[in-house]
Amino acid sequence: MDNLRHKLFELADEKYKKFHSGLCPNTENIIGVRLPQLRQIAKEITKGDWREFLSTSKEDYYEEILINGLVIAYAKCNVGERLRYIQEFVPKIDNWAICDSFCNTIKFINENKEIVWEFIQPYLKSNSEFEIRFAVVVILNYYITEDYIDIVLDTLDKVDHDGYYVKMAVAWAISMCFVKFQEKTMIYLQNNNLDDFTYNKSLQKICESLRVDKETKVLIRSMKR
């Protein structure tokens, strides 16, 4: 483990550390290693005894926590075992960057949507800002599909937490729903329970999308509360 920390400090990029720390307020433990390098390290770890690694790894630094998450995502194991590791990992997520990098790496969800949908339900009702964000980012990565769009819009509408990173994730998810299922999402936008901040952020993110035409953006801007 000390070897890993030594390697991380060798890979540290001071300019990247300042840049990334600026994107992650209140995160004081960033070494400054870029994500592709962390992915490479995690993949190497999964070639060995990754279970032993996870049982003894340190988690003092941002990069160490993220590597643990990436190992869980890349490791070869069955669904039940992976979900147990995810359950242990989620409470350690304390910023949006670890949350989102982890969520977009757990690709096993594509083949296990029903069981993971059930798995994330308690997180949507959590009191923890980043536990809820975890569930919402899982939804926007894997569940904005023909089979799930109706229940996704209904689920996002019921998310209730004042955390900034929850509201931004919900807005991001709704904008993704709009891009993929414009008609259904437009109907939803005309009748929903979103607070004003999340609703207006959803509209803003739709307007920022390169996949929405100019005429539609004019309409969306006119819907602002």
PDB file of C-alpha atoms in Angstrom:
ATOM      1  CA  MET A   1       0.000   0.000   0.000  1.00  0.00           C
ATOM      2  CA  ASP A   2       2.848   2.378   0.791  1.00  0.00           C
ATOM      3  CA  ASN A   3       4.237   1.576  -2.659  1.00  0.00           C
ATOM      4  CA  LEU A   4       0.948   2.718  -4.204  1.00  0.00           C
ATOM      5  CA  ARG A   5       1.004   5.998  -2.303  1.00  0.00           C
ATOM      6  CA  HIS A   6       4.624   6.532  -3.335  1.00  0.00           C
ATOM      7  CA  LYS A   7       3.649   5.904  -6.968  1.00  0.00           C
ATOM      8  CA  LEU A   8       0.744   8.352  -6.736  1.00  0.00           C
ATOM      9  CA  PHE A   9       3.013  11.111  -5.462  1.00  0.00           C
ATOM     10  CA  GLU A  10       5.477  10.334  -8.264  1.00  0.00           C
ATOM     11  CA  LEU A  11       2.651  10.757 -10.801  1.00  0.00           C
ATOM     12  CA  ALA A  12       1.367  13.956  -9.194  1.00  0.00           C
ATOM     13  CA  ASP A  13       0.977  16.984 -11.454  1.00  0.00           C
ATOM     14  CA  GLU A  14       0.904  20.224  -9.433  1.00  0.00           C
ATOM     15  CA  LYS A  15      -0.966  22.215 -12.103  1.00  0.00           C
ATOM     16  CA  TYR A  16      -3.589  19.482 -12.417  1.00  0.00           C
ATOM     17  CA  LYS A  17      -3.878  19.319  -8.615  1.00  0.00           C
ATOM     18  CA  LYS A  18      -4.709  23.058  -8.476  1.00  0.00           C
ATOM     19  CA  PHE A  19      -7.133  22.766 -11.387  1.00  0.00           C
ATOM     20  CA  HIS A  20      -8.955  19.699 -10.046  1.00  0.00           C
ATOM     21  CA  SER A  21      -9.010  21.024  -6.463  1.00  0.00           C
ATOM     22  CA  GLY A  22     -10.756  24.117  -7.833  1.00  0.00           C
ATOM     23  CA  LEU A  23     -13.479  21.884  -9.299  1.00  0.00           C
ATOM     24  CA  CYS A  24     -13.938  19.985  -6.031  1.00  0.00           C
ATOM     25  CA  PRO A  25     -14.624  22.511  -3.247  1.00  0.00           C
ATOM     26  CA  ASN A  26     -13.844  21.358   0.296  1.00  0.00           C
ATOM     27  CA  THR A  27     -11.747  18.445  -0.996  1.00  0.00           C
ATOM     28  CA  GLU A  28      -8.335  19.001   0.587  1.00  0.00           C
ATOM     29  CA  ASN A  29      -6.788  15.568  -0.004  1.00  0.00           C
ATOM     30  CA  ILE A  30      -6.124  15.611  -3.775  1.00  0.00           C
ATOM     31  CA  ILE A  31      -2.633  14.506  -4.829  1.00  0.00           C
ATOM     32  CA  GLY A  32      -3.086  15.532  -8.461  1.00  0.00           C
ATOM     33  CA  VAL A  33      -3.040  12.334 -10.559  1.00  0.00           C
ATOM     34  CA  ARG A  34      -5.081  12.302 -13.763  1.00  0.00           C
ATOM     35  CA  LEU A  35      -7.993   9.894 -14.153  1.00  0.00           C
ATOM     36  CA  PRO A  36      -6.546   7.805 -17.050  1.00  0.00           C
ATOM     37  CA  GLN A  37      -3.508   7.027 -14.871  1.00  0.00           C
ATOM     38  CA  LEU A  38      -5.751   6.031 -11.957  1.00  0.00           C
ATOM     39  CA  ARG A  39      -7.722   3.762 -14.287  1.00  0.00           C
ATOM     40  CA  GLN A  40      -4.509   2.094 -15.425  1.00  0.00           C
ATOM     41  CA  ILE A  41      -3.370   1.497 -11.836  1.00  0.00           C
ATOM     42  CA  ALA A  42      -6.781   0.032 -10.908  1.00  0.00           C
ATOM     43  CA  LYS A  43      -6.721  -2.332 -13.892  1.00  0.00           C
ATOM     44  CA  GLU A  44      -3.256  -3.547 -12.897  1.00  0.00           C
ATOM     45  CA  ILE A  45      -4.475  -4.190  -9.334  1.00  0.00           C
ATOM     46  CA  THR A  46      -7.383  -6.327 -10.612  1.00  0.00           C
ATOM     47  CA  LYS A  47      -4.874  -8.656 -12.319  1.00  0.00           C
ATOM     48  CA  GLY A  48      -3.663  -9.682  -8.857  1.00  0.00           C
ATOM     49  CA  ASP A  49      -5.339 -10.331  -5.503  1.00  0.00           C
ATOM     50  CA  TRP A  50      -7.707  -7.368  -5.658  1.00  0.00           C
ATOM     51  CA  ARG A  51      -9.811  -8.624  -2.732  1.00  0.00           C
ATOM     52  CA  GLU A  52      -6.748  -8.507  -0.480  1.00  0.00           C
ATOM     53  CA  PHE A  53      -5.971  -5.035  -1.850  1.00  0.00           C
ATOM     54  CA  LEU A  54      -9.462  -3.748  -0.977  1.00  0.00           C
ATOM     55  CA  SER A  55      -9.328  -5.238   2.518  1.00  0.00           C
ATOM     56  CA  THR A  56      -6.064  -3.470   3.386  1.00  0.00           C
ATOM     57  CA  SER A  57      -5.964  -0.354   1.189  1.00  0.00           C
ATOM     58  CA  LYS A  58      -5.579   3.136   2.624  1.00  0.00           C
ATOM     59  CA  GLU A  59      -8.162   5.820   1.930  1.00  0.00           C
ATOM     60  CA  ASP A  60      -6.568   9.024   3.146  1.00  0.00           C
ATOM     61  CA  TYR A  61      -6.326  10.631  -0.282  1.00  0.00           C
ATOM     62  CA  TYR A  62      -8.873  11.341  -3.005  1.00  0.00           C
ATOM     63  CA  GLU A  63      -6.948   9.170  -5.464  1.00  0.00           C
ATOM     64  CA  GLU A  64      -6.765   6.214  -3.062  1.00  0.00           C
ATOM     65  CA  ILE A  65     -10.544   6.291  -2.552  1.00  0.00           C
ATOM     66  CA  LEU A  66     -11.180   6.530  -6.299  1.00  0.00           C
ATOM     67  CA  ILE A  67      -8.768   3.680  -7.081  1.00  0.00           C
ATOM     68  CA  ASN A  68     -10.710   1.482  -4.649  1.00  0.00           C
ATOM     69  CA  GLY A  69     -13.918   2.314  -6.508  1.00  0.00           C
ATOM     70  CA  LEU A  70     -12.332   1.645  -9.891  1.00  0.00           C
ATOM     71  CA  VAL A  71     -10.991  -1.713  -8.679  1.00  0.00           C
ATOM     72  CA  ILE A  72     -14.531  -2.667  -7.615  1.00  0.00           C
ATOM     73  CA  ALA A  73     -15.763  -1.633 -11.072  1.00  0.00           C
ATOM     74  CA  TYR A  74     -13.083  -3.482 -13.064  1.00  0.00           C
ATOM     75  CA  ALA A  75     -12.710  -6.643 -10.949  1.00  0.00           C
ATOM     76  CA  LYS A  76     -13.998  -9.954 -12.266  1.00  0.00           C
ATOM     77  CA  CYS A  77     -16.639 -11.238  -9.846  1.00  0.00           C
ATOM     78  CA  ASN A  78     -20.327 -12.108  -9.726  1.00  0.00           C
ATOM     79  CA  VAL A  79     -23.103  -9.541  -9.353  1.00  0.00           C
ATOM     80  CA  GLY A  80     -23.824 -10.262  -5.693  1.00  0.00           C
ATOM     81  CA  GLU A  81     -20.204  -9.853  -4.647  1.00  0.00           C
ATOM     82  CA  ARG A  82     -19.790  -6.655  -6.672  1.00  0.00           C
ATOM     83  CA  LEU A  83     -22.931  -5.151  -5.128  1.00  0.00           C
ATOM     84  CA  ARG A  84     -21.620  -5.950  -1.647  1.00  0.00           C
ATOM     85  CA  TYR A  85     -18.400  -4.080  -2.444  1.00  0.00           C
ATOM     86  CA  ILE A  86     -20.386  -1.182  -3.921  1.00  0.00           C
ATOM     87  CA  GLN A  87     -22.501  -1.053  -0.758  1.00  0.00           C
ATOM     88  CA  GLU A  88     -19.314  -0.701   1.288  1.00  0.00           C
ATOM     89  CA  PHE A  89     -17.885   1.900  -1.086  1.00  0.00           C
ATOM     90  CA  VAL A  90     -20.802   4.310  -1.556  1.00  0.00           C
ATOM     91  CA  PRO A  91     -20.619   5.859   1.969  1.00  0.00           C
ATOM     92  CA  LYS A  92     -16.996   6.820   1.225  1.00  0.00           C
ATOM     93  CA  ILE A  93     -18.036   9.033  -1.701  1.00  0.00           C
ATOM     94  CA  ASP A  94     -17.659  12.620  -0.516  1.00  0.00           C
ATOM     95  CA  ASN A  95     -17.489  14.648  -3.727  1.00  0.00           C
ATOM     96  CA  TRP A  96     -19.056  14.754  -7.188  1.00  0.00           C
ATOM     97  CA  ALA A  97     -15.900  13.710  -9.062  1.00  0.00           C
ATOM     98  CA  ILE A  98     -15.406  10.389  -7.252  1.00  0.00           C
ATOM     99  CA  CYS A  99     -19.149   9.776  -7.543  1.00  0.00           C
ATOM    100  CA  ASP A 100     -19.350  10.379 -11.273  1.00  0.00           C
ATOM    101  CA  SER A 101     -16.079   8.657 -12.229  1.00  0.00           C
ATOM    102  CA  PHE A 102     -17.146   5.581 -10.267  1.00  0.00           C
ATOM    103  CA  CYS A 103     -20.678   5.542 -11.668  1.00  0.00           C
ATOM    104  CA  ASN A 104     -19.627   5.729 -15.294  1.00  0.00           C
ATOM    105  CA  THR A 105     -17.229   2.814 -14.763  1.00  0.00           C
ATOM    106  CA  ILE A 106     -19.627   0.241 -13.242  1.00  0.00           C
ATOM    107  CA  LYS A 107     -20.644  -1.005 -16.689  1.00  0.00           C
ATOM    108  CA  PHE A 108     -21.855  -4.362 -15.350  1.00  0.00           C
ATOM    109  CA  ILE A 109     -25.164  -2.540 -14.803  1.00  0.00           C
ATOM    110  CA  ASN A 110     -25.895  -2.773 -18.539  1.00  0.00           C
ATOM    111  CA  GLU A 111     -26.406  -6.535 -18.150  1.00  0.00           C
ATOM    112  CA  ASN A 112     -28.016  -6.392 -14.700  1.00  0.00           C
ATOM    113  CA  LYS A 113     -30.497  -3.523 -14.847  1.00  0.00           C
ATOM    114  CA  GLU A 114     -33.347  -5.033 -12.857  1.00  0.00           C
ATOM    115  CA  ILE A 115     -31.288  -6.083  -9.853  1.00  0.00           C
ATOM    116  CA  VAL A 116     -29.331  -2.802  -9.778  1.00  0.00           C
ATOM    117  CA  TRP A 117     -32.529  -0.747 -10.089  1.00  0.00           C
ATOM    118  CA  GLU A 118     -33.747  -2.393  -6.880  1.00  0.00           C
ATOM    119  CA  PHE A 119     -30.310  -1.934  -5.315  1.00  0.00           C
ATOM    120  CA  ILE A 120     -30.258   1.864  -5.806  1.00  0.00           C
ATOM    121  CA  GLN A 121     -33.763   2.530  -4.426  1.00  0.00           C
ATOM    122  CA  PRO A 122     -32.671   2.962  -0.760  1.00  0.00           C
ATOM    123  CA  TYR A 123     -29.988   5.455  -1.852  1.00  0.00           C
ATOM    124  CA  LEU A 124     -32.633   7.653  -3.473  1.00  0.00           C
ATOM    125  CA  LYS A 125     -34.271   7.978  -0.037  1.00  0.00           C
ATOM    126  CA  SER A 126     -31.009   8.534   1.837  1.00  0.00           C
ATOM    127  CA  ASN A 127     -30.247  11.666   3.881  1.00  0.00           C
ATOM    128  CA  SER A 128     -26.736  11.755   2.412  1.00  0.00           C
ATOM    129  CA  GLU A 129     -26.169  14.163  -0.484  1.00  0.00           C
ATOM    130  CA  PHE A 130     -23.656  11.931  -2.242  1.00  0.00           C
ATOM    131  CA  GLU A 131     -25.542   8.684  -1.686  1.00  0.00           C
ATOM    132  CA  ILE A 132     -28.480  10.244  -3.528  1.00  0.00           C
ATOM    133  CA  ARG A 133     -26.193  11.655  -6.210  1.00  0.00           C
ATOM    134  CA  PHE A 134     -24.711   8.171  -6.659  1.00  0.00           C
ATOM    135  CA  ALA A 135     -28.172   6.761  -7.409  1.00  0.00           C
ATOM    136  CA  VAL A 136     -29.132   9.622  -9.731  1.00  0.00           C
ATOM    137  CA  VAL A 137     -25.870   9.410 -11.696  1.00  0.00           C
ATOM    138  CA  VAL A 138     -26.346   5.643 -12.038  1.00  0.00           C
ATOM    139  CA  ILE A 139     -29.801   6.390 -13.463  1.00  0.00           C
ATOM    140  CA  LEU A 140     -28.547   8.949 -15.973  1.00  0.00           C
ATOM    141  CA  ASN A 141     -25.725   6.656 -17.108  1.00  0.00           C
ATOM    142  CA  TYR A 142     -27.685   3.432 -17.530  1.00  0.00           C
ATOM    143  CA  TYR A 143     -31.455   3.873 -17.326  1.00  0.00           C
ATOM    144  CA  ILE A 144     -32.483   6.591 -19.779  1.00  0.00           C
ATOM    145  CA  THR A 145     -33.849   3.984 -22.181  1.00  0.00           C
ATOM    146  CA  GLU A 146     -37.161   3.075 -23.793  1.00  0.00           C
ATOM    147  CA  ASP A 147     -37.850   0.508 -21.072  1.00  0.00           C
ATOM    148  CA  TYR A 148     -37.142   2.834 -18.150  1.00  0.00           C
ATOM    149  CA  ILE A 149     -37.882   6.431 -19.238  1.00  0.00           C
ATOM    150  CA  ASP A 150     -41.331   6.592 -17.585  1.00  0.00           C
ATOM    151  CA  ILE A 151     -40.178   5.280 -14.225  1.00  0.00           C
ATOM    152  CA  VAL A 152     -37.001   7.387 -14.460  1.00  0.00           C
ATOM    153  CA  LEU A 153     -38.969  10.642 -14.815  1.00  0.00           C
ATOM    154  CA  ASP A 154     -41.259   9.581 -11.975  1.00  0.00           C
ATOM    155  CA  THR A 155     -38.255   8.683  -9.801  1.00  0.00           C
ATOM    156  CA  LEU A 156     -36.388  11.937 -10.485  1.00  0.00           C
ATOM    157  CA  ASP A 157     -39.537  13.896  -9.642  1.00  0.00           C
ATOM    158  CA  LYS A 158     -39.583  12.341  -6.161  1.00  0.00           C
ATOM    159  CA  VAL A 159     -35.945  13.039  -5.252  1.00  0.00           C
ATOM    160  CA  ASP A 160     -36.100  15.324  -2.237  1.00  0.00           C
ATOM    161  CA  HIS A 161     -32.862  16.767  -0.867  1.00  0.00           C
ATOM    162  CA  ASP A 162     -31.542  20.323  -0.557  1.00  0.00           C
ATOM    163  CA  GLY A 163     -27.958  19.399  -1.455  1.00  0.00           C
ATOM    164  CA  TYR A 164     -26.517  21.319  -4.414  1.00  0.00           C
ATOM    165  CA  TYR A 165     -24.934  18.198  -5.901  1.00  0.00           C
ATOM    166  CA  VAL A 166     -28.228  16.314  -5.747  1.00  0.00           C
ATOM    167  CA  LYS A 167     -30.120  19.109  -7.492  1.00  0.00           C
ATOM    168  CA  MET A 168     -27.436  19.434 -10.191  1.00  0.00           C
ATOM    169  CA  ALA A 169     -27.461  15.666 -10.815  1.00  0.00           C
ATOM    170  CA  VAL A 170     -31.258  15.619 -11.146  1.00  0.00           C
ATOM    171  CA  ALA A 171     -31.117  18.575 -13.576  1.00  0.00           C
ATOM    172  CA  TRP A 172     -28.404  16.833 -15.588  1.00  0.00           C
ATOM    173  CA  ALA A 173     -30.457  13.624 -15.687  1.00  0.00           C
ATOM    174  CA  ILE A 174     -33.598  15.455 -16.829  1.00  0.00           C
ATOM    175  CA  SER A 175     -31.646  17.186 -19.598  1.00  0.00           C
ATOM    176  CA  MET A 176     -30.408  13.773 -20.747  1.00  0.00           C
ATOM    177  CA  CYS A 177     -33.990  12.490 -20.701  1.00  0.00           C
ATOM    178  CA  PHE A 178     -35.000  15.439 -22.880  1.00  0.00           C
ATOM    179  CA  VAL A 179     -32.240  14.778 -25.405  1.00  0.00           C
ATOM    180  CA  LYS A 180     -33.234  11.126 -25.765  1.00  0.00           C
ATOM    181  CA  PHE A 181     -37.010  11.308 -25.181  1.00  0.00           C
ATOM    182  CA  GLN A 182     -38.007  14.869 -26.008  1.00  0.00           C
ATOM    183  CA  GLU A 183     -41.771  14.425 -26.220  1.00  0.00           C
ATOM    184  CA  LYS A 184     -42.156  12.558 -22.918  1.00  0.00           C
ATOM    185  CA  THR A 185     -39.778  14.873 -21.089  1.00  0.00           C
ATOM    186  CA  MET A 186     -41.519  17.993 -22.435  1.00  0.00           C
ATOM    187  CA  ILE A 187     -44.812  16.702 -21.023  1.00  0.00           C
ATOM    188  CA  TYR A 188     -43.038  16.088 -17.721  1.00  0.00           C
ATOM    189  CA  LEU A 189     -41.521  19.598 -17.680  1.00  0.00           C
ATOM    190  CA  GLN A 190     -45.009  21.068 -18.035  1.00  0.00           C
ATOM    191  CA  ASN A 191     -46.263  19.226 -14.939  1.00  0.00           C
ATOM    192  CA  ASN A 192     -43.755  18.278 -12.229  1.00  0.00           C
ATOM    193  CA  ASN A 193     -42.832  18.696  -8.566  1.00  0.00           C
ATOM    194  CA  LEU A 194     -39.286  20.010  -9.065  1.00  0.00           C
ATOM    195  CA  ASP A 195     -38.164  22.960  -6.952  1.00  0.00           C
ATOM    196  CA  ASP A 196     -37.481  26.109  -8.968  1.00  0.00           C
ATOM    197  CA  PHE A 197     -33.689  25.784  -8.839  1.00  0.00           C
ATOM    198  CA  THR A 198     -33.656  22.205 -10.154  1.00  0.00           C
ATOM    199  CA  TYR A 199     -36.327  22.951 -12.753  1.00  0.00           C
ATOM    200  CA  ASN A 200     -34.493  26.008 -14.109  1.00  0.00           C
ATOM    201  CA  LYS A 201     -31.154  24.172 -14.079  1.00  0.00           C
ATOM    202  CA  SER A 202     -32.786  21.382 -16.101  1.00  0.00           C
ATOM    203  CA  LEU A 203     -33.854  23.938 -18.710  1.00  0.00           C
ATOM    204  CA  GLN A 204     -30.388  25.489 -18.703  1.00  0.00           C
ATOM    205  CA  LYS A 205     -28.702  22.139 -19.277  1.00  0.00           C
ATOM    206  CA  ILE A 206     -31.123  21.315 -22.108  1.00  0.00           C
ATOM    207  CA  CYS A 207     -30.194  24.627 -23.736  1.00  0.00           C
ATOM    208  CA  GLU A 208     -26.483  23.821 -23.328  1.00  0.00           C
ATOM    209  CA  SER A 209     -26.889  20.547 -25.238  1.00  0.00           C
ATOM    210  CA  LEU A 210     -25.577  20.412 -28.794  1.00  0.00           C
ATOM    211  CA  ARG A 211     -28.249  17.805 -29.554  1.00  0.00           C
ATOM    212  CA  VAL A 212     -31.201  20.180 -29.123  1.00  0.00           C
ATOM    213  CA  ASP A 213     -32.144  22.455 -32.053  1.00  0.00           C
ATOM    214  CA  LYS A 214     -32.346  26.262 -31.834  1.00  0.00           C
ATOM    215  CA  GLU A 215     -36.141  26.471 -32.112  1.00  0.00           C
ATOM    216  CA  THR A 216     -36.590  24.033 -29.243  1.00  0.00           C
ATOM    217  CA  LYS A 217     -34.110  25.986 -27.119  1.00  0.00           C
ATOM    218  CA  VAL A 218     -36.152  29.164 -27.654  1.00  0.00           C
ATOM    219  CA  LEU A 219     -39.220  27.327 -26.373  1.00  0.00           C
ATOM    220  CA  ILE A 220     -37.331  25.857 -23.414  1.00  0.00           C
ATOM    221  CA  ARG A 221     -35.990  29.301 -22.408  1.00  0.00           C
ATOM    222  CA  SER A 222     -39.531  30.664 -22.441  1.00  0.00           C
ATOM    223  CA  MET A 223     -40.543  28.019 -19.863  1.00  0.00           C
ATOM    224  CA  LYS A 224     -38.220  29.343 -17.149  1.00  0.00           C
ATOM    225  CA  ARG A 225     -39.847  30.015 -13.787  1.00  0.00           C
TER     226      ARG A 225
END
